[in-house]
C-alpha positions as semicolon CSV with decimal commas, in nm:
position;residue;x (nm);y (nm);z (nm)
1;X;11,175;9,697;11,515
2;X;10,990;10,023;11,486
3;X;11,234;10,199;11,717
4;X;11,529;10,055;11,524
5;X;11,381;10,169;11,194
6;X;11,321;10,519;11,329
7;X;11,673;10,531;11,467
8;X;11,814;10,429;11,129
9;X;11,599;10,689;10,954
10;X;11,726;10,963;11,183
11;X;12,086;10,855;11,127
12;X;12,045;10,846;10,748
13;X;11,868;11,181;10,733
14;X;12,126;11,348;10,957
15;X;12,454;11,213;10,825
16;X;12,383;11,112;10,465
17;X;12,128;11,375;10,365
18;X;12,256;11,654;10,597
19;X;11,918;11,734;10,753
20;X;11,921;11,937;11,071
21;X;11,757;11,783;11,381
22;X;11,469;12,030;11,360
23;X;11,402;11,927;11,002
24;X;11,416;11,559;11,095
25;X;11,159;11,615;11,368
26;X;10,926;11,771;11,111
27;X;10,975;11,486;10,862
28;X;10,917;11,218;11,126
29;X;10,642;11,418;11,300
30;X;10,808;11,387;11,638
31;X;10,971;11,616;11,891
32;X;11,321;11,752;11,865
33;X;11,405;11,575;12,193
34;X;11,300;11,240;12,043
35;X;11,531;11,303;11,747
36;X;11,818;11,382;11,983
37;X;11,757;11,061;12,179
38;X;11,749;10,851;11,860
39;X;12,069;11,012;11,733
40;X;12,240;10,933;12,061
41;X;12,119;10,571;12,046
42;X;12,231;10,537;11,684
43;X;12,576;10,675;11,761
44;X;12,611;10,430;12,050
45;X;12,516;10,136;11,828
46;X;12,755;10,242;11,553
47;X;13,036;10,281;11,807
48;X;12,955;9,941;11,957
49;X;12,961;9,785;11,610
50;X;13,294;9,945;11,525
51;X;13,444;9,825;11,853
52;X;13,303;9,472;11,821
53;X;13,094;9,377;11,515
54;X;12,949;9,074;11,696
55;X;12,799;9,297;11,966
56;X;12,514;9,421;11,746
57;X;12,275;9,134;11,679
58;X;12,088;9,250;11,370
59;X;12,411;9,313;11,178
60;X;12,521;8,950;11,199
61;X;12,363;8,853;10,869
62;X;12,568;8,611;10,664
63;X;12,526;8,677;10,295
64;X;12,704;8,440;10,065
65;X;12,773;8,574;9,714
66;X;12,750;8,222;9,570
67;X;12,382;8,202;9,662
68;X;12,305;8,521;9,474
69;X;12,495;8,411;9,166
70;X;12,318;8,077;9,141
71;X;11,973;8,234;9,187
72;X;12,043;8,507;8,934
73;X;12,160;8,254;8,672
74;X;11,848;8,036;8,714
């Protein structure tokens, strides 16, 4: 889980917040090479998910809107 969380953090910082890899390495207190590896892994997972959503296990969460509505109303 820790590796997955770090990978997600790198992906979010790079593509949503426009951090450069060197800046990400400073934020995460890791090497630039480790950031590059995590970016590569994240890109592979995103590509795998886009090709076949069932291929990525942790994304297969089934959220039913009805459950949220009934809990919110209670």
